[in-house]
C-alpha positions as a printed NumPy array, in Angstrom:
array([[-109.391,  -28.018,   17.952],
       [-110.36 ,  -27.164,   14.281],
       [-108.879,  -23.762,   13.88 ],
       [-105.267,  -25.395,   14.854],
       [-103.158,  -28.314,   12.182],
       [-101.208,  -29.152,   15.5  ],
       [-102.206,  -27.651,   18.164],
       [ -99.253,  -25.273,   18.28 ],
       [-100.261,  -22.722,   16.204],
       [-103.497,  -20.604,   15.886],
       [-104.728,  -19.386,   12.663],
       [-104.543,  -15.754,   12.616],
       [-103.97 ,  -13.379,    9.76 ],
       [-101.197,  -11.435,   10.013],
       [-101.937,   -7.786,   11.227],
       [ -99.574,   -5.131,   11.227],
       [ -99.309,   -1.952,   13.201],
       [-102.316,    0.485,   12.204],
       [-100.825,    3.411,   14.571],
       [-104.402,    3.83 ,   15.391],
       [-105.219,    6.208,   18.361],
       [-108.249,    7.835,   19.412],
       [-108.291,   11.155,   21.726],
       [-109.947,   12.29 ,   25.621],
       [-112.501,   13.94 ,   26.053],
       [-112.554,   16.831,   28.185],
       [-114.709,   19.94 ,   28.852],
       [-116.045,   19.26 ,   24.958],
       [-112.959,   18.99 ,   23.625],
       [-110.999,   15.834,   21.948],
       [-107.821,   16.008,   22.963],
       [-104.154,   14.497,   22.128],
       [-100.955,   14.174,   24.544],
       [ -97.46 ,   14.009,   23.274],
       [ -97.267,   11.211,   26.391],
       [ -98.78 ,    7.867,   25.12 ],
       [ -99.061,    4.317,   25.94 ],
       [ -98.988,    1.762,   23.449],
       [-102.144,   -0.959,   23.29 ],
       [-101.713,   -4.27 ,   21.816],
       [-103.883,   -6.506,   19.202],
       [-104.161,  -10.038,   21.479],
       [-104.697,  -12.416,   18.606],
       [-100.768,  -11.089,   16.964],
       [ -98.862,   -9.958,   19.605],
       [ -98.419,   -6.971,   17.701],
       [ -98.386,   -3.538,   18.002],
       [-101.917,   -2.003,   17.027],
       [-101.889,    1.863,   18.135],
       [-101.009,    4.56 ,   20.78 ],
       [-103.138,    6.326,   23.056],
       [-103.373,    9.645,   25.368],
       [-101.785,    8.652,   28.583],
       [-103.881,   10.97 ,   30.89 ],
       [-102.12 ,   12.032,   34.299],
       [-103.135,   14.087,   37.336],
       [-103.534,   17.095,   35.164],
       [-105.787,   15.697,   32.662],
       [-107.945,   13.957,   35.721],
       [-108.265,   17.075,   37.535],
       [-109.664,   19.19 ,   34.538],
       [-112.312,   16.479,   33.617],
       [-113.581,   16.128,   37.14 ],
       [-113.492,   20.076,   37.398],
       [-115.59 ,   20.084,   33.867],
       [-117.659,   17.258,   34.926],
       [-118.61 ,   19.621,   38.52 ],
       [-119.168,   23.03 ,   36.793],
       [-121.73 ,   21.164,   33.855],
       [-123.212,   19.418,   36.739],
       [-123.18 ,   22.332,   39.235],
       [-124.31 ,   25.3  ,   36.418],
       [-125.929,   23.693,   33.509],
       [-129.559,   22.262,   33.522],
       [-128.742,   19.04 ,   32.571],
       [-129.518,   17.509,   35.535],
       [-133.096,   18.907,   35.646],
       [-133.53 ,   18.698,   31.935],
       [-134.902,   15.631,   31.079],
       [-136.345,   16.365,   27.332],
       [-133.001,   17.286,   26.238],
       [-131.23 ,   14.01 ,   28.093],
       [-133.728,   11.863,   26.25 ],
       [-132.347,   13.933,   22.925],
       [-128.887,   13.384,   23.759],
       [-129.622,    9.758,   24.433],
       [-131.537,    9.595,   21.157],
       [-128.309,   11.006,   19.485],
       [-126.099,    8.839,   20.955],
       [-127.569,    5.942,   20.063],
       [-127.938,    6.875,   17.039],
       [-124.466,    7.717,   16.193],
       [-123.241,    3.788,   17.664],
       [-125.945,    2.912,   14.874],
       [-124.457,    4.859,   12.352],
       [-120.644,    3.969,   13.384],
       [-120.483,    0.685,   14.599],
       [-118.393,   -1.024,   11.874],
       [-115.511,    1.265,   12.947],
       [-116.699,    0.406,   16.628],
       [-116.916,   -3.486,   15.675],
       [-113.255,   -3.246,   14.282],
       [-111.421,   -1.75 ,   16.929],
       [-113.432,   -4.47 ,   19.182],
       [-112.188,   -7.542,   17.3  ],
       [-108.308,   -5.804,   16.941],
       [-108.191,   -4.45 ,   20.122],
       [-109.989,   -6.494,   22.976],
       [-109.65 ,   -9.506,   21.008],
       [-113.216,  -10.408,   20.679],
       [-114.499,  -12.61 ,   17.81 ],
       [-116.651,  -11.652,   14.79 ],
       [-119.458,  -13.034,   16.351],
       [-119.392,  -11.618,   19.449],
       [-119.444,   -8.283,   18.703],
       [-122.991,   -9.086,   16.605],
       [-123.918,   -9.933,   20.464],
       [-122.992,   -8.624,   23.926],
       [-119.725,   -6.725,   22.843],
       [-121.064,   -4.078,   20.641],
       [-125.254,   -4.979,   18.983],
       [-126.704,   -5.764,   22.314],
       [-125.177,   -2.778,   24.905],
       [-125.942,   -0.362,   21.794],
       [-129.55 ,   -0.921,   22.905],
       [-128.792,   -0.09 ,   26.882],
       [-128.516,    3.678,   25.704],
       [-132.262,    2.943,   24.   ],
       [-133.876,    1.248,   26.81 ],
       [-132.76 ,    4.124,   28.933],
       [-133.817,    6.445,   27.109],
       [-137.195,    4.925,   26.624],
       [-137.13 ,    4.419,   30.374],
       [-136.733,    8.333,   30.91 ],
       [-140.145,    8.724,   28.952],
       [-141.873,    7.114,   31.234],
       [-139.929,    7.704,   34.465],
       [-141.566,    9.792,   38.027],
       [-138.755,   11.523,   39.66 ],
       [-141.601,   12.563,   42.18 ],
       [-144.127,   10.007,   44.407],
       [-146.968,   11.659,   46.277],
       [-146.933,   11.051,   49.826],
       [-150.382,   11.921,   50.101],
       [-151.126,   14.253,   54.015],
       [-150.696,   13.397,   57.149],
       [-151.723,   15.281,   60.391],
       [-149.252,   16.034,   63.162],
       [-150.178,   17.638,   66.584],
       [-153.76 ,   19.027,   64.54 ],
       [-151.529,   19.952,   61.303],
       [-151.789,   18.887,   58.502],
       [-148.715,   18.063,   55.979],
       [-148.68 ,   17.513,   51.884],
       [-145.867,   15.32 ,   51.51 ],
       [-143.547,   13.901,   48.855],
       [-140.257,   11.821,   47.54 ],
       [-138.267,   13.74 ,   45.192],
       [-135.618,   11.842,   42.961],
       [-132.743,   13.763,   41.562],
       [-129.206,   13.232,   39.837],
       [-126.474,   12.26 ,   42.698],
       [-123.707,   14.901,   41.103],
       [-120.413,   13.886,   39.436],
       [-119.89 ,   10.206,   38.938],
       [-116.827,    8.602,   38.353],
       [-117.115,    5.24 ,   36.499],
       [-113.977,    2.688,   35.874],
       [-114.342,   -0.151,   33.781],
       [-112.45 ,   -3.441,   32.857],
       [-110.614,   -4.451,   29.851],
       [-113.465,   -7.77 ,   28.692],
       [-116.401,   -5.759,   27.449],
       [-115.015,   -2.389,   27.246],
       [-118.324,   -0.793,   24.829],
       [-120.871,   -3.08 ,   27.51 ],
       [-119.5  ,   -1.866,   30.537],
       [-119.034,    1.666,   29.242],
       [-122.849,    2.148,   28.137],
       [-123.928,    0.424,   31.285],
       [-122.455,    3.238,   33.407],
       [-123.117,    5.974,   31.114],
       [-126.641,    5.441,   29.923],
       [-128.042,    5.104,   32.922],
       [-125.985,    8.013,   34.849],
       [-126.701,   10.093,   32.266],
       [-130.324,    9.501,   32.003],
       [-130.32 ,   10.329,   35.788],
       [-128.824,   13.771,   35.241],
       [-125.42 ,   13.16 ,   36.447],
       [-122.185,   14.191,   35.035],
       [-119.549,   12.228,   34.119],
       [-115.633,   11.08 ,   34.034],
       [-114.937,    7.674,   32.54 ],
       [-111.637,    5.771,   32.998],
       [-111.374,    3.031,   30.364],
       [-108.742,   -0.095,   31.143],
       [-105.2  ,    0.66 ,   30.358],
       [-105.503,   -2.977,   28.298],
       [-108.412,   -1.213,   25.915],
       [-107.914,    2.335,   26.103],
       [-108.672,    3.171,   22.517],
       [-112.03 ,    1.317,   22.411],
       [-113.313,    3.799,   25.186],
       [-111.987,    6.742,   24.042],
       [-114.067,    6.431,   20.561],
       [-116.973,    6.355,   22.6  ],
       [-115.935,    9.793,   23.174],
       [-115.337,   10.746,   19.977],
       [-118.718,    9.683,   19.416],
       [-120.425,   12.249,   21.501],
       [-118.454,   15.334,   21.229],
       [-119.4  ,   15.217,   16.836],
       [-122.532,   13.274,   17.155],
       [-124.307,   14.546,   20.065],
       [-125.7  ,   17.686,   21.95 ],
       [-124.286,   16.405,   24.97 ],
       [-123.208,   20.035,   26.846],
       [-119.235,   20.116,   27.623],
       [-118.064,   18.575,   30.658],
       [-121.114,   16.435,   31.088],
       [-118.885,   13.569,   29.962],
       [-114.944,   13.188,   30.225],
       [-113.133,   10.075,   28.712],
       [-109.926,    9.593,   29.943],
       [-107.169,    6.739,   29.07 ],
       [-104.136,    6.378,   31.209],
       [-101.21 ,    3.712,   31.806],
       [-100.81 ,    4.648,   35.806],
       [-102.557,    4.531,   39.026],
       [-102.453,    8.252,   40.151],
       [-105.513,    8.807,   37.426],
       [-107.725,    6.154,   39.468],
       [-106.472,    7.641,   42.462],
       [-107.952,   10.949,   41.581],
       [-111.157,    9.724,   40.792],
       [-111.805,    7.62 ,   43.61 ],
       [-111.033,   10.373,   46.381],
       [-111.683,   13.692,   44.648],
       [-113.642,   15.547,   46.903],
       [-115.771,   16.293,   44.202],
       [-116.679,   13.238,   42.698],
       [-120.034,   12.454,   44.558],
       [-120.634,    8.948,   43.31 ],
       [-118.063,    5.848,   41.986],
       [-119.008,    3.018,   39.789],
       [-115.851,    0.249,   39.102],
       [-116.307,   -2.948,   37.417],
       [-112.972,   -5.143,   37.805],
       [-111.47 ,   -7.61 ,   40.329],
       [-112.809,   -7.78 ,   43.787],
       [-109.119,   -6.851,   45.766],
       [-109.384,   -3.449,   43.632],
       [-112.493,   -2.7  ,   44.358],
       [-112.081,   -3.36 ,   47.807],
       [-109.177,   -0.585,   47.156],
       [-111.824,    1.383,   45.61 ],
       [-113.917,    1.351,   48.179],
       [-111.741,    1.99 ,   51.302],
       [-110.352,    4.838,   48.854],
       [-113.246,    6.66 ,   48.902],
       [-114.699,    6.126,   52.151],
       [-113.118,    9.228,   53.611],
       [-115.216,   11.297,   51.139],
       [-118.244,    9.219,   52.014],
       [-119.066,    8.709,   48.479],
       [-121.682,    6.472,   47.11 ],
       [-119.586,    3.353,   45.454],
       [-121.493,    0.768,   43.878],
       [-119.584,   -1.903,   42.025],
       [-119.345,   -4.694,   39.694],
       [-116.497,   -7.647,   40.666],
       [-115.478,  -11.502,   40.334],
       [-117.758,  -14.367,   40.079],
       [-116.798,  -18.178,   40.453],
       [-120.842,  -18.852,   39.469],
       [-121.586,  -22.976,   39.91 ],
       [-123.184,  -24.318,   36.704],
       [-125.302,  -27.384,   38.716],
       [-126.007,  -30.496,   36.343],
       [-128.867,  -32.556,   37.862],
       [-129.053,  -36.303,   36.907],
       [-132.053,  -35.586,   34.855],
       [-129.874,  -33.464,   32.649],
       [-129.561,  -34.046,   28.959],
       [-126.149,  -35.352,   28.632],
       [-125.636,  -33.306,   25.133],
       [-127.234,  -30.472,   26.286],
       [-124.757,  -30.537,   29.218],
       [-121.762,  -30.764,   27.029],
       [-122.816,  -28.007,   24.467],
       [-123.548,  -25.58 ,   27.014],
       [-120.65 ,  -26.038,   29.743],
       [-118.201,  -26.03 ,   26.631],
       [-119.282,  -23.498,   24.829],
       [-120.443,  -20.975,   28.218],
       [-116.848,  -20.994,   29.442],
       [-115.055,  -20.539,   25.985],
       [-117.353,  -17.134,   25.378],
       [-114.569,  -14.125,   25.253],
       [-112.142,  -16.785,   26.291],
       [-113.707,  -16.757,   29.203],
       [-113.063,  -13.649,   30.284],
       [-116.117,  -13.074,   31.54 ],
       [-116.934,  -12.487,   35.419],
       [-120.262,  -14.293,   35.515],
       [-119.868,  -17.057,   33.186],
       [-120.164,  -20.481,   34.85 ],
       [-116.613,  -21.817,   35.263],
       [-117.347,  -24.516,   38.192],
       [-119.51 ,  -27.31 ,   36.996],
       [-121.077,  -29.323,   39.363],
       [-122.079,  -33.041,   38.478],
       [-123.411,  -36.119,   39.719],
       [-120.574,  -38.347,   41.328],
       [-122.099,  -41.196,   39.525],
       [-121.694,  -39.387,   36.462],
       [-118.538,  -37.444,   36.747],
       [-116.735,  -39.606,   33.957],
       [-119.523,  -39.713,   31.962],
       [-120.   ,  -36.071,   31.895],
       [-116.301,  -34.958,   31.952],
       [-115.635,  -37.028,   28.148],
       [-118.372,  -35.51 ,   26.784],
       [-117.488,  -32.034,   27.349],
       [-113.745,  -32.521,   26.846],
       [-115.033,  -33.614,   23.402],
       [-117.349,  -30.939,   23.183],
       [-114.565,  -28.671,   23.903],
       [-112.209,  -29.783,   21.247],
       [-114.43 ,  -28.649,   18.267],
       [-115.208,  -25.159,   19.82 ],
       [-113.562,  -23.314,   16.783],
       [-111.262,  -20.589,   18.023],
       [-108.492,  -18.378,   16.556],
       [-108.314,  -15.121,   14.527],
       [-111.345,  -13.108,   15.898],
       [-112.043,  -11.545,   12.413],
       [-113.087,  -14.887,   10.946],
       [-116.518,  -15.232,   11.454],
       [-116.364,  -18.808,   11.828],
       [-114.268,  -18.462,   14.678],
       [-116.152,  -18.821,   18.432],
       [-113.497,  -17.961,   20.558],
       [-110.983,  -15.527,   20.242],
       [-107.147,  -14.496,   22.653],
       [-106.947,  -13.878,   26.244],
       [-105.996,   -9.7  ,   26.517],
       [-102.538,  -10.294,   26.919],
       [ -99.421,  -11.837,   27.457],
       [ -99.731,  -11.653,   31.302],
       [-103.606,  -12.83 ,   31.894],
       [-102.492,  -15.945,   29.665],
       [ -99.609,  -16.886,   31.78 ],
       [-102.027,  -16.542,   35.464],
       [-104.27 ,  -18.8  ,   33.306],
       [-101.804,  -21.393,   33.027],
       [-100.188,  -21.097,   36.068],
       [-103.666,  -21.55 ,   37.874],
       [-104.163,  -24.96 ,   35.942],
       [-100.743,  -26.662,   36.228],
       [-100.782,  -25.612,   40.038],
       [-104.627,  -27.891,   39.94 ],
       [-103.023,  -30.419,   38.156],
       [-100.027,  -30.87 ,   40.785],
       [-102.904,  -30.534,   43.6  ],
       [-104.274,  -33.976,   42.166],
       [-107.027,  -32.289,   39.734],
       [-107.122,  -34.464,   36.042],
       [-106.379,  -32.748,   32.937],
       [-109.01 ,  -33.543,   30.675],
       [-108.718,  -31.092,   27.803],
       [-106.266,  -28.209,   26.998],
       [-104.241,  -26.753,   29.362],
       [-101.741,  -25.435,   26.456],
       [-100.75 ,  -21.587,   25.334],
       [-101.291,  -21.293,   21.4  ],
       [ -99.361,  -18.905,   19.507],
       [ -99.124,  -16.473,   17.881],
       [-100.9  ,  -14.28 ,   20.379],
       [-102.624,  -15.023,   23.575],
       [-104.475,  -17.839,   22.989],
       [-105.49 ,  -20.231,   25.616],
       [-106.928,  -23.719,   24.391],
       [-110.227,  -24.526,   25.827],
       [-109.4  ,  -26.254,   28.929],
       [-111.168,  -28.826,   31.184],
       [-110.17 ,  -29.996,   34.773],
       [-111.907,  -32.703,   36.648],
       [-111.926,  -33.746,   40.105],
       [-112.042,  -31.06 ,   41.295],
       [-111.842,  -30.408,   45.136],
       [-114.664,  -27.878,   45.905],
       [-111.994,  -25.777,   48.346],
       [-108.856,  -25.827,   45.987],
       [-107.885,  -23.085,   44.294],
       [-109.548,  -23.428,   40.783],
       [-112.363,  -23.852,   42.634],
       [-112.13 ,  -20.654,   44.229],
       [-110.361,  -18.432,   42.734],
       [-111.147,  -16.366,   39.252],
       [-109.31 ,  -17.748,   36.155],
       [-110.602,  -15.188,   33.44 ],
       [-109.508,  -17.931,   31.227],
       [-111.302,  -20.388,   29.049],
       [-110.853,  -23.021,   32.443],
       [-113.77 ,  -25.308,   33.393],
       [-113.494,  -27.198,   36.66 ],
       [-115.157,  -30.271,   37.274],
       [-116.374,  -30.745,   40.803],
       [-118.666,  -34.157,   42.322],
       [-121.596,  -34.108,   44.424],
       [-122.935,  -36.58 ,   46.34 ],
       [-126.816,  -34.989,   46.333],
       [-128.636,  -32.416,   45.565],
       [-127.787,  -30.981,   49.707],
       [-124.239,  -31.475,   48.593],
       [-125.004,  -29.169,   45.339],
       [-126.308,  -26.507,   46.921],
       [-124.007,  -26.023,   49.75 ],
       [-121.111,  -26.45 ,   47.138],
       [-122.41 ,  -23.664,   44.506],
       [-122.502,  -21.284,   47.847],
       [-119.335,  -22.347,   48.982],
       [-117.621,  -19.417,   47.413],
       [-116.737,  -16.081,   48.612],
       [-118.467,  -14.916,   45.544],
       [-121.77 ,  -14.691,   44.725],
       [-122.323,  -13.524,   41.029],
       [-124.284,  -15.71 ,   38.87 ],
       [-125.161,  -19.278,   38.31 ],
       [-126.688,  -21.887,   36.304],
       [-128.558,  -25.451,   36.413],
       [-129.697,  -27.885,   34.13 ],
       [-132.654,  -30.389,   34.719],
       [-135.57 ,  -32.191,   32.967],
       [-137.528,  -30.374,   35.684],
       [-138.038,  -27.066,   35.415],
       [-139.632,  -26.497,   38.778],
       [-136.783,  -28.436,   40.616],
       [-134.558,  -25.821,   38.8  ],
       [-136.442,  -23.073,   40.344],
       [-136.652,  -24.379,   43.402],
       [-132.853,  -24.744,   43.976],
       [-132.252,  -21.607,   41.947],
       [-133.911,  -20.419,   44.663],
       [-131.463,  -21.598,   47.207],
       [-127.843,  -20.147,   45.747],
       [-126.847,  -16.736,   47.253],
       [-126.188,  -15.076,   43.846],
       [-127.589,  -12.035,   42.042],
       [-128.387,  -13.692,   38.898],
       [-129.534,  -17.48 ,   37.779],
       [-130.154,  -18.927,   34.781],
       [-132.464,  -22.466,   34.537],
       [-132.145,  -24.791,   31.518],
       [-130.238,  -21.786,   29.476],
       [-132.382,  -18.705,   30.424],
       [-130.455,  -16.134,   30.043],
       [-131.4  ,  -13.011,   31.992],
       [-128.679,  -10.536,   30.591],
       [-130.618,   -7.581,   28.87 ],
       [-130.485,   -3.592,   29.726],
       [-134.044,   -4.205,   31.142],
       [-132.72 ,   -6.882,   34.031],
       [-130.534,   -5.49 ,   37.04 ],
       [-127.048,   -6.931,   36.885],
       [-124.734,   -7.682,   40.175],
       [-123.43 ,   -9.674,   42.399],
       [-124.146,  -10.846,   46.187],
       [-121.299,  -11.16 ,   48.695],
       [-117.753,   -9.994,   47.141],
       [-119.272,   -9.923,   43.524],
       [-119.71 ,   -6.292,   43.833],
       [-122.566,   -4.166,   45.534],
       [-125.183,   -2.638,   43.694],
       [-126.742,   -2.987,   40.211],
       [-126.108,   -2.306,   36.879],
       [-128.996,   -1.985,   34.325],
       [-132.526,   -1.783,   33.935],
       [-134.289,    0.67 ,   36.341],
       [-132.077,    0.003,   39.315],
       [-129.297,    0.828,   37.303],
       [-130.783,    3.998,   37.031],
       [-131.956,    4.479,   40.608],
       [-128.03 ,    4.088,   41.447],
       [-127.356,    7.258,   40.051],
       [-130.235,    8.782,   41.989],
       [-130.22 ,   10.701,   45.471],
       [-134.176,   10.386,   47.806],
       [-135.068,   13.678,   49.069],
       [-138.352,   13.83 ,   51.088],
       [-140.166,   17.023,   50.782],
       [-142.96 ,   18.093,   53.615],
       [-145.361,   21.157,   52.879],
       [-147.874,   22.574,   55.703],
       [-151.042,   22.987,   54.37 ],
       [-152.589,   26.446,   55.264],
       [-156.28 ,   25.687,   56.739]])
């Protein structure tokens, strides 16, 4: 636990109150409210700045912005100019993303090094790929004719933007899961209002900032909102208007979500919890095993809906494989997220860190063995890397999302045994094994009901793939070209050919 002299204590530079705030955007126009919430820094405790606390009058204008650009502009039929405004805005998160990379590390918590990865350098090129993938992209397919009753028919599929899109995202990856909804919605011609998390509102609405003086992006074809309160969500999520919802978050709210908007018959696709099974056959590399189980569920402190947080061993080797990750564990290097030496950074806040603790002592007094961790470390919100072994597959850690930095530690008896324990989950997100044989990997990646897999440390996450879960991980994709076909309505078009 390097970063700690007693484990009591993290190492954090003191950080003061920066008052730092950063406006909406609506109709074009950054705007400020004399109503604001406050947002925290998670590695002090501390104040760090204000921001715009949006209500039902600020939600109604955006989505009324977002439906008059969509309804009376042409940027849904315009794609040159999208693949300009793309262009611009990835250009500007080029040209700004120190100031982006900052409020990242003092706002969401996240480490140095992430943000050089899938916090801020990697989802800067999601606006890239989709705007590459625009060059190249047929919003028509030729049917070719067909003959009905002796006439003939030219048909053909038509793809076009599905209207006004609302798109609510979650506090972990604020910058990834706001370019993964807006890239790809905007590339598809769609309009847009975006509800960052009440935990990271000022990290969202810079994105904003970014577009309305870097961009060409027409006003009201994207609204950033921030807001402390429900009503905002509410508004979004059953405004007749708002044709299509996209909500990345826990799966009871977007059940919410989705039951929300049904009235409307909107399109909802979403993004939601994973309890993804990392398998470890007994071929695996023991080292390799520890290394990547340790260091996979201490990325973002865990806070991360498909990272592997069951692992799934060998009875015979349970033991064996539990000390070497609890030692693995205790020289992951976290604590003050602007060191770059630091891996793993705070939970968000005060409240996430205390369901994280109460999920492991409640293990422990099930009959689950502390192997590593299982402490709060102050100042901050800092959770130490925690390990719990036998594991019952049905308990509660097993089942249920920590968000935390919280590895359980469950037996099998076979590989039958794996298999039906990785699907033994209501969710069905991601997953993971590790074998000498690659094949045998395949084969029994194969076999687990999730949307994503990774063999021997592949790792599929890249704005080319399609991201998302099976069962109550979510429905839909995000990324790569079904991430743009989300945001895309089929017409079918039939002409009668004159003899």
């Amino acid at each position: 636990m390097s970063p700690q002299d007693n484990g009591s204590t993290a190492v954090v530079d003191g950080a003061t109150s920066t008052g730092v705030t950063k406006p909406l955007l609506i109709d074009g126009e950054l705007v400020t409210l004399d109503k604001t919430f406050p947002s925290y820094n998670p590695a002090t405790g501390e104040l760090y700045g204000h921001a715009p606390d949006a209500g039902v009058e600020q939600a109604e204008a955006a989505v009324a912005a977002a439906r008059r650009a969509f309804d009376t502009t042409t940027w849904s039929t315009d794609v040159e100019f999208r693949i300009k405004c793309l262009d611009q805005l990835h250009r500007a998160f080029q040209d700004h993303k120190e100031e982006i990379r900052e409020i990242l590390i003092a706002e969401v918590g996240a480490t140095f090094v992430s943000t050089h990865a899938n916090q801020l350098e990697a989802p800067i090129g999601i606006i890239k790929y989709y705007a590459d993938l625009l060059r190249e992209y047929s919003f028509e397919e030729d049917k070719g004719e067909i003959e009905i009753r002796g006439q003939k028919h030219r048909r053909w599929v038509g793809k076009e933007a599905a209207g006004v899109v609302a798109a609510i995202t979650a506090y972990n990856y604020p910058v990834q899961l706001g370019l993964a909804k807006l890239a790809p919605s905007l590339a598809a011609g769609c309009t847009v209002v975006l509800k960052g998390a009440p935990d990271t509102p000022i990290i969202t609405n810079a994105i904003g900032e970014l577009i309305q003086k870097y961009t060409d992006i027409p006003a009201g074809v994207v609204n950033i909102l921030s807001s402390s309160g429900i009503p905002v969500g509410e508004i979004l999520t059953t405004h007749p208007e708002v044709d299509v919802v996209t909500f990345t978050g826990s799966t009871p709210v977007g059940a919410q979500i989705m039951a929300a908007a049904a009235p409307t018959m909107k399109k909802v696709f979403t993004e939601l919890g994973g309890k993804s099974a990392l398998i470890v056959l007994e071929d695996a590399d023991l080292a390799t095993v520890a290394q990547f189980a340790a260091f996979s569920i201490c990325s973002h402190a865990g806070q991360g809906c498909a990272l592997t947080t069951r692992l799934l061993v060998p009875r015979e080797k349970h033991d064996e494989i539990v000390q070497a990750v609890a030692t693995m564990m205790a020289n992951v290097p976290f604590g003050d997220p602007t060191n770059p030496k630091m891996y793993m950074g705070p939970l968000i806040s005060a409240k996430q860190r205390d369901k994280v603790d109460g999920l492991v002592q409640r293990a422990i007094e099930a009959g689950a063995t502390l192997a590593a961790g299982g402490k709060a470390v102050s100042p901050g919100y800092f959770y130490e890397p925690t390990l719990v072994a036998n594991v019952d597959p049905s308990s509660e850690i097993a089942q249920e999302e920590a968000f935390g930095p919280v590895l359980a530690v469950i037996p099998f008896d076979d590989e039958e045994d794996a298999v039906r324990i990785a699907n033994h989950s209501k969710y069905g997100l991601s997953g993971g094994i590790l074998t000498a044989d690659d094949e045998r990997g395949i084969a029994i990646a194969r076999r687990i009901r999730t949307g994503s897999f990774g063999i021997n440390g592949g790792n599929y996450f890249s704005p080319d793939m399609p991201f998302g879960g099976y069962k109550q991980s979510g429905i839909g994709r995000e990324m790569g070209q079904e991430g743009l076909e989300e945001f895309l309505e089929t017409k079918s078009y039939a002409l009668a050919v004159k003899a």
